[in-house]
Coordinates of C-alpha atoms in Angstrom, one line a residue:
Chain A
M803 CA 0.0 0.0 0.0
T804 CA 1.2 3.5 -0.9
N805 CA 1.8 5.6 2.2
E806 CA -0.7 8.5 1.4
N807 CA -0.6 11.2 4.0
H808 CA -4.4 11.3 4.4
E809 CA -7.0 9.3 6.2
Y810 CA -9.8 8.2 4.0
K811 CA -13.1 6.8 5.0
L812 CA -15.8 5.9 2.4
L813 CA -19.4 5.8 3.6
Y814 CA -21.8 3.8 1.4
F815 CA -24.2 0.9 1.5
D816 CA -23.1 -2.7 1.1
L817 CA -23.7 -2.4 -2.6
P818 CA -21.7 -1.4 -5.7
G819 CA -24.1 1.4 -6.7
K820 CA -22.6 4.8 -6.7
A821 CA -19.4 3.9 -4.8
E822 CA -17.9 1.0 -6.6
H823 CA -15.8 3.1 -9.0
I824 CA -14.4 4.9 -6.0
R825 CA -13.4 1.6 -4.4
Y826 CA -11.7 0.6 -7.7
I827 CA -9.8 3.9 -7.7
F828 CA -8.5 3.3 -4.2
A829 CA -7.7 -0.3 -5.1
Y830 CA -5.9 0.7 -8.3
A831 CA -3.9 3.4 -6.5
G832 CA -3.0 1.0 -3.7
V833 CA -4.2 3.6 -1.2
E834 CA -5.6 2.5 2.1
Y835 CA -9.1 3.6 3.1
E836 CA -11.8 2.5 5.5
D837 CA -14.6 1.0 3.4
E838 CA -17.6 1.5 5.7
R839 CA -20.6 -0.4 4.4
I840 CA -23.7 1.0 6.2
Q841 CA -26.2 -1.5 7.4
K842 CA -29.9 -0.6 6.9
D843 CA -30.7 0.0 10.6
K844 CA -27.8 2.4 11.0
W845 CA -28.7 4.5 7.9
P846 CA -31.2 6.9 9.5
E847 CA -28.7 8.0 12.1
I848 CA -25.8 8.3 9.6
K849 CA -28.0 10.1 7.1
K850 CA -28.6 13.0 9.4
N851 CA -24.8 13.6 9.7
T852 CA -24.1 13.6 5.9
P853 CA -23.7 16.9 4.0
Y854 CA -26.9 16.4 1.9
G855 CA -28.6 13.4 3.3
K856 CA -27.0 11.1 0.7
V857 CA -24.1 8.7 0.2
P858 CA -21.5 8.1 -0.9
V859 CA -19.6 10.4 1.3
L860 CA -15.8 10.4 1.5
E861 CA -14.2 11.6 4.7
I862 CA -10.8 13.0 4.1
D863 CA -9.0 13.5 7.4
G864 CA -12.5 13.8 9.0
Q865 CA -13.8 16.3 6.5
Q866 CA -16.9 15.1 4.6
V867 CA -17.2 15.3 0.9
A868 CA -20.4 14.5 -1.0
Q869 CA -21.2 13.4 -4.5
S870 CA -20.0 10.2 -6.1
N871 CA -18.4 11.6 -9.3
A872 CA -17.0 14.7 -7.6
I873 CA -15.2 12.4 -5.2
A874 CA -14.1 10.0 -7.9
R875 CA -12.7 12.8 -10.1
Y876 CA -10.8 14.3 -7.2
L877 CA -9.2 11.1 -6.3
A878 CA -8.5 10.3 -10.0
R879 CA -6.6 13.5 -10.3
K880 CA -4.7 12.9 -7.1
F881 CA -3.8 9.3 -8.1
G882 CA -2.9 10.0 -11.8
L883 CA -6.0 8.5 -13.4
L884 CA -7.3 11.6 -15.1
G885 CA -5.4 11.3 -18.4
Q886 CA -2.3 13.1 -19.5
T887 CA -3.9 16.4 -20.6
E888 CA -6.9 18.5 -19.8
W889 CA -8.4 17.4 -23.1
E890 CA -8.1 13.8 -21.9
A891 CA -9.6 14.8 -18.5
L892 CA -12.5 16.2 -20.5
Q893 CA -12.9 13.0 -22.5
C894 CA -13.1 11.0 -19.2
D895 CA -15.8 13.4 -17.9
V896 CA -17.8 13.0 -21.1
L897 CA -17.6 9.2 -21.0
V898 CA -18.4 8.9 -17.3
D899 CA -21.5 11.2 -17.7
T900 CA -22.6 9.3 -20.8
L901 CA -22.2 6.0 -19.0
G902 CA -24.4 7.6 -16.3
D903 CA -27.1 8.3 -19.0
L904 CA -27.0 4.7 -20.1
Q905 CA -27.1 3.5 -16.5
A906 CA -30.1 5.8 -15.9
A907 CA -31.9 4.1 -18.8
V908 CA -31.0 0.7 -17.4
M909 CA -32.2 1.7 -13.9
Q910 CA -35.6 2.6 -15.3
V911 CA -36.1 -1.2 -15.6
M912 CA -35.2 -1.8 -12.0
K913 CA -37.4 1.1 -10.8
E914 CA -40.6 0.1 -12.6
P915 CA -42.9 -1.6 -10.1
D916 CA -45.4 -3.0 -12.6
P917 CA -44.0 -6.3 -14.0
I918 CA -45.6 -5.9 -17.5
K919 CA -44.4 -2.4 -17.9
R920 CA -41.0 -3.5 -16.6
E921 CA -40.7 -6.1 -19.3
E922 CA -41.7 -3.4 -21.9
I923 CA -39.0 -1.1 -20.7
R924 CA -36.5 -3.9 -20.5
A925 CA -37.2 -4.8 -24.1
R926 CA -36.8 -1.2 -25.2
V927 CA -33.6 -0.7 -23.3
T928 CA -32.2 -4.0 -24.7
K929 CA -33.2 -3.1 -28.2
E930 CA -32.4 0.6 -28.3
E931 CA -30.4 2.3 -25.6
L932 CA -27.9 -0.6 -24.9
P933 CA -26.8 -1.2 -28.5
F934 CA -26.9 2.6 -29.3
Y935 CA -24.4 3.4 -26.5
L936 CA -22.4 0.2 -26.5
S937 CA -21.6 0.4 -30.2
K938 CA -20.4 4.0 -29.8
F939 CA -18.2 3.0 -26.8
E940 CA -16.9 0.0 -28.7
K941 CA -15.7 2.2 -31.5
I942 CA -14.0 4.6 -29.2
V943 CA -12.2 1.8 -27.2
Q944 CA -11.2 0.1 -30.4
E945 CA -9.8 3.3 -31.9
N946 CA -7.8 4.0 -28.7
G947 CA -6.2 0.5 -28.8
G948 CA -8.1 -0.8 -25.8
F949 CA -8.5 2.3 -23.6
S950 CA -11.5 4.5 -23.3
V951 CA -9.4 7.7 -23.3
G952 CA -5.9 8.2 -24.7
N953 CA -3.4 5.3 -24.5
D954 CA -3.3 4.6 -20.8
I955 CA -5.6 3.7 -18.0
T956 CA -7.9 6.4 -16.6
W957 CA -10.8 6.5 -14.1
S958 CA -13.1 6.3 -17.1
D959 CA -11.8 2.7 -17.7
L960 CA -12.6 1.8 -14.1
V961 CA -16.1 3.2 -14.5
F962 CA -16.5 1.2 -17.7
A963 CA -15.4 -2.0 -15.9
V964 CA -17.8 -1.5 -13.1
L965 CA -20.8 -0.9 -15.3
L966 CA -20.0 -3.5 -18.0
D967 CA -19.8 -6.0 -15.2
Q968 CA -23.2 -4.8 -14.0
F969 CA -24.7 -5.2 -17.4
E970 CA -23.4 -8.8 -17.7
S971 CA -25.0 -9.5 -14.3
M972 CA -28.3 -8.2 -15.6
Y973 CA -28.3 -9.3 -19.2
G974 CA -26.2 -12.5 -19.0
K975 CA -22.6 -13.3 -19.9
T976 CA -23.3 -13.0 -23.6
A977 CA -24.3 -9.3 -23.3
L978 CA -21.0 -8.1 -24.5
N979 CA -20.5 -10.7 -27.2
G980 CA -20.9 -8.1 -30.0
Y981 CA -18.4 -5.7 -28.3
P982 CA -15.0 -7.3 -28.1
S983 CA -13.1 -4.1 -27.3
L984 CA -15.4 -3.4 -24.4
K985 CA -15.1 -6.9 -23.1
G986 CA -11.4 -6.7 -23.5
L987 CA -11.3 -3.4 -21.5
K988 CA -13.4 -4.9 -18.7
D989 CA -11.2 -8.0 -18.5
K990 CA -8.0 -5.8 -18.7
V991 CA -9.2 -3.7 -15.7
H992 CA -10.2 -6.8 -13.8
N993 CA -6.8 -8.4 -14.3
I994 CA -4.9 -5.5 -12.9
P995 CA -3.4 -7.2 -9.8
S996 CA -4.6 -4.6 -7.3
I997 CA -8.1 -4.6 -8.7
K998 CA -8.1 -8.4 -8.9
S999 CA -7.1 -8.6 -5.3
Y1000 CA -9.8 -6.2 -4.3
L1001 CA -12.4 -8.2 -6.2
E1002 CA -11.3 -11.4 -4.5
K1003 CA -11.6 -9.8 -1.1
R1004 CA -14.8 -7.8 -1.5
P1005 CA -17.9 -8.9 0.3
P1006 CA -20.3 -11.0 -1.8
K1007 CA -22.7 -8.9 -3.8
S1008 CA -25.9 -8.0 -2.1
P1009 CA -28.9 -8.2 -4.3
M1010 CA -29.8 -4.8 -5.9
P1011 CA -33.0 -3.3 -4.5
R1012 CA -35.9 -4.0 -6.9
H1013 CA -38.7 -2.0 -5.1
Chain B
M1206 CA -13.5 40.1 -26.3
T1207 CA -10.4 38.1 -25.4
N1208 CA -8.7 36.7 -28.5
E1209 CA -8.8 33.0 -27.7
N1210 CA -7.2 30.8 -30.3
H1211 CA -10.0 28.4 -30.7
E1212 CA -13.3 28.4 -32.6
Y1213 CA -16.2 27.5 -30.3
K1214 CA -19.7 26.7 -31.4
L1215 CA -22.4 25.8 -28.8
L1216 CA -25.4 23.7 -30.0
Y1217 CA -28.5 23.8 -27.8
F1218 CA -32.1 24.6 -28.0
D1219 CA -33.4 28.2 -27.6
L1220 CA -33.7 27.6 -23.8
P1221 CA -31.6 28.0 -20.7
G1222 CA -31.9 24.3 -19.8
K1223 CA -28.5 22.5 -19.7
A1224 CA -26.5 25.1 -21.6
E1225 CA -27.1 28.4 -19.8
H1226 CA -24.2 28.0 -17.4
I1227 CA -22.0 27.4 -20.4
R1228 CA -23.2 30.6 -22.0
Y1229 CA -22.5 32.4 -18.7
I1230 CA -18.9 31.0 -18.6
F1231 CA -18.2 32.3 -22.1
A1232 CA -19.8 35.6 -21.2
Y1233 CA -17.7 35.9 -18.0
A1234 CA -14.5 35.0 -19.8
G1235 CA -15.3 37.4 -22.6
V1236 CA -14.6 34.6 -25.1
E1237 CA -16.4 34.7 -28.5
Y1238 CA -18.5 31.7 -29.5
E1239 CA -21.3 30.9 -31.8
D1240 CA -24.5 30.4 -29.8
E1241 CA -26.5 28.2 -32.1
R1242 CA -30.1 27.9 -30.9
I1243 CA -31.6 24.9 -32.6
Q1244 CA -35.1 25.4 -33.9
K1245 CA -37.5 22.4 -33.4
D1246 CA -37.8 21.5 -37.1
K1247 CA -34.0 21.3 -37.5
W1248 CA -33.4 19.1 -34.4
P1249 CA -34.0 15.6 -36.0
E1250 CA -31.3 16.3 -38.6
I1251 CA -28.8 17.8 -36.1
K1252 CA -29.5 15.1 -33.5
K1253 CA -28.2 12.4 -35.9
N1254 CA -24.8 14.2 -36.1
T1255 CA -24.3 14.6 -32.4
P1256 CA -22.0 12.2 -30.5
Y1257 CA -24.8 10.7 -28.4
G1258 CA -28.1 12.1 -29.8
K1259 CA -28.2 14.9 -27.2
V1260 CA -27.3 18.5 -26.7
P1261 CA -25.6 20.6 -25.5
V1262 CA -22.7 19.9 -27.7
L1263 CA -19.7 22.2 -27.9
E1264 CA -17.7 22.2 -31.1
I1265 CA -14.1 23.2 -30.4
D1266 CA -12.4 23.8 -33.7
G1267 CA -15.0 21.6 -35.3
Q1268 CA -14.5 18.7 -32.8
Q1269 CA -17.7 17.8 -31.0
V1270 CA -17.8 17.4 -27.3
A1271 CA -20.9 16.2 -25.4
Q1272 CA -22.2 16.5 -21.9
S1273 CA -23.2 19.7 -20.3
N1274 CA -21.1 19.7 -17.1
A1275 CA -18.1 18.1 -18.8
I1276 CA -18.1 21.0 -21.2
A1277 CA -18.6 23.6 -18.5
R1278 CA -15.9 22.2 -16.2
Y1279 CA -13.4 22.1 -19.1
L1280 CA -14.1 25.7 -20.0
A1281 CA -14.0 26.7 -16.4
R1282 CA -10.5 25.3 -16.0
K1283 CA -9.4 27.0 -19.2
F1284 CA -10.8 30.4 -18.2
G1285 CA -9.7 30.3 -14.5
L1286 CA -13.1 29.6 -12.9
L1287 CA -12.3 26.4 -11.2
G1288 CA -11.0 27.8 -7.9
Q1289 CA -7.5 28.2 -6.8
T1290 CA -6.7 24.6 -5.7
E1291 CA -7.8 21.1 -6.5
W1292 CA -9.7 21.1 -3.2
E1293 CA -11.7 24.1 -4.5
A1294 CA -12.3 22.4 -7.8
L1295 CA -13.7 19.5 -5.8
Q1296 CA -16.0 21.9 -3.9
C1297 CA -17.2 23.3 -7.2
D1298 CA -18.0 19.8 -8.5
V1299 CA -19.8 18.9 -5.3
L1300 CA -22.0 22.0 -5.4
V1301 CA -22.8 21.7 -9.1
D1302 CA -23.8 18.1 -8.7
T1303 CA -25.9 18.9 -5.6
L1304 CA -27.6 21.8 -7.4
G1305 CA -28.3 19.1 -10.1
D1306 CA -30.0 17.0 -7.5
L1307 CA -32.2 19.9 -6.4
Q1308 CA -33.0 20.8 -10.0
A1309 CA -34.0 17.1 -10.6
A1310 CA -36.4 17.4 -7.7
V1311 CA -37.8 20.7 -9.1
M1312 CA -38.1 19.2 -12.6
Q1313 CA -40.3 16.4 -11.3
V1314 CA -42.9 19.1 -10.9
M1315 CA -42.6 20.1 -14.6
K1316 CA -42.5 16.5 -15.8
E1317 CA -45.7 15.4 -14.0
P1318 CA -48.6 15.4 -16.6
D1319 CA -51.4 14.9 -14.1
P1320 CA -52.3 18.3 -12.7
I1321 CA -53.4 17.0 -9.2
K1322 CA -50.2 15.0 -8.8
R1323 CA -48.2 17.9 -10.1
E1324 CA -49.6 20.2 -7.3
E1325 CA -48.8 17.5 -4.7
I1326 CA -45.2 17.2 -6.0
R1327 CA -44.9 21.0 -6.1
A1328 CA -46.1 21.3 -2.5
R1329 CA -43.6 18.6 -1.3
V1330 CA -40.7 20.2 -3.2
T1331 CA -41.6 23.6 -1.9
K1332 CA -41.9 22.4 1.7
E1333 CA -39.0 19.9 1.8
E1334 CA -36.4 19.8 -0.9
L1335 CA -36.1 23.5 -1.6
P1336 CA -35.7 24.7 2.0
F1337 CA -33.4 21.7 2.8
Y1338 CA -30.9 22.5 0.0
L1339 CA -31.3 26.3 0.0
S1340 CA -30.6 26.6 3.8
K1341 CA -27.5 24.4 3.4
F1342 CA -26.3 26.5 0.4
E1343 CA -27.1 29.8 2.3
K1344 CA -24.8 28.7 5.1
I1345 CA -22.0 27.9 2.8
V1346 CA -22.2 31.1 0.9
Q1347 CA -22.5 33.1 4.1
E1348 CA -19.4 31.4 5.6
N1349 CA -17.4 32.1 2.4
G1350 CA -18.3 35.8 2.5
G1351 CA -20.5 35.8 -0.6
F1352 CA -19.0 33.1 -2.7
S1353 CA -20.0 29.4 -3.0
V1354 CA -16.4 28.2 -3.1
G1355 CA -13.3 29.9 -1.7
N1356 CA -13.1 33.7 -1.8
D1357 CA -13.4 34.4 -5.5
I1358 CA -15.8 33.7 -8.3
T1359 CA -16.0 30.1 -9.7
W1360 CA -18.2 28.3 -12.2
S1361 CA -20.2 27.1 -9.2
D1362 CA -21.3 30.7 -8.6
L1363 CA -22.4 31.0 -12.2
V1364 CA -24.4 27.7 -11.9
F1365 CA -26.0 29.1 -8.7
A1366 CA -27.0 32.3 -10.5
V1367 CA -28.6 30.4 -13.4
L1368 CA -30.6 28.1 -11.1
L1369 CA -31.6 30.6 -8.5
D1370 CA -32.9 32.8 -11.3
Q1371 CA -34.9 29.8 -12.5
F1372 CA -36.4 29.2 -9.0
E1373 CA -37.5 32.8 -8.8
S1374 CA -39.2 32.4 -12.2
M1375 CA -41.0 29.3 -10.9
Y1376 CA -41.7 30.3 -7.3
G1377 CA -41.9 34.0 -7.5
K1378 CA -39.6 36.9 -6.7
T1379 CA -40.0 36.2 -2.9
A1380 CA -38.6 32.7 -3.2
L1381 CA -35.2 33.7 -2.0
N1382 CA -36.4 36.1 0.7
G1383 CA -35.2 33.8 3.5
Y1384 CA -31.8 33.4 1.9
P1385 CA -30.0 36.7 1.7
S1386 CA -26.6 35.3 0.9
L1387 CA -27.9 33.3 -2.0
K1388 CA -29.9 36.3 -3.3
G1389 CA -26.7 38.4 -2.9
L1390 CA -24.7 35.8 -4.9
K1391 CA -27.2 35.8 -7.7
D1392 CA -27.3 39.6 -7.9
K1393 CA -23.5 39.8 -7.7
V1394 CA -23.1 37.4 -10.7
H1395 CA -25.8 39.2 -12.6
N1396 CA -24.1 42.6 -12.0
I1397 CA -20.8 41.4 -13.4
P1398 CA -20.6 43.7 -16.5
S1399 CA -19.9 40.9 -19.0
I1400 CA -22.8 38.8 -17.7
K1401 CA -25.0 41.8 -17.5
S1402 CA -24.3 42.6 -21.1
Y1403 CA -25.0 39.0 -22.1
L1404 CA -28.3 39.0 -20.2
E1405 CA -29.4 42.2 -21.9
K1406 CA -28.7 40.8 -25.3
R1407 CA -29.9 37.2 -24.9
P1408 CA -33.1 36.2 -26.8
P1409 CA -36.3 36.5 -24.7
K1410 CA -37.0 33.3 -22.7
S1411 CA -38.9 30.6 -24.5
P1412 CA -41.4 28.9 -22.3
M1413 CA -40.0 25.7 -20.7
P1414 CA -41.5 22.5 -22.0
R1415 CA -43.9 21.1 -19.5
H1416 CA -43.5 17.4 -20.1

């Protein structure tokens, strides 16, 4: 572990959700942090003491910072995962936000309480949003020789790995069959020794809330 | 106007929406750009040629960049509106994303087609989300002596000015009466000569889409 002169504590639920890419960034950088996974009965009390009633929150030397991607971007800059130029930092931001748009479409499926409507939305997302975005991402990663931005690893690659993994959980292991560069990117990230070691040690996945 | 060595063209609808803070950033920096306001009948054709089927898109020397806040953050860094340290840049990101959360709550009202449900949501947002967030923001701006981050203007202040203005349009001129520091921040931004001059010249507000 790198000796970083700060004390980090990440507050989030026992879920990947909006914190998993932050955990990957810490793992990649080899920086120690406390990975506090909040149990449901503790949440109301913890919630009151967060800046805006939400998690993830990162405590840096006791100082609380809110907002998932604000935290991730800050750590990415600190740990050299933001690309080599401001132009590459911009490309990371664009891809992370666009992955967020795709994830929001996918989450519509999870959020729909009516099972018939849920299947309709799932069918639409599977037929429209997923191939639309994935084919664009595939092209970018292919053109960059296996990276989402530039020619080296960035936090955008880690966000890709987390989300592509999630899509495979939801849509089956064949979900990325038409996207060899994306599959390659995901596998490459998951084979980085520090990430691999984190994945082996992380708690078993809790089921995602379905409402 | 500053002679910036790049050619900028902003594509968005004739609305504040997700582009107004980008227009403020250009105005503040005194950098020329083409403010292309897409008319409805042109949108299907333009949409096809955007990176992800959405706007705003910023063309920098003909190269297209997607994602509202990715664009804004990049320009903010270029034009010195990102704070004086990476810690301040982080605080800007946290506030911009948190303002986004508040805006999403407010937009629920606009998006609800059923008039009875719409009034219910409006009542809840007025009673809960708005005072929750605004009182927290008020405290921050007060503690910083009139700025949302640090002791000088940042892109976060411009985002505040745009959104607070929007809240006043929606909830009436008294909406910020309990928040003197926020009102002061909004007025301060709107009295910056370059912003003031932009506001005087900008096209009259189109009505916001209600669904």
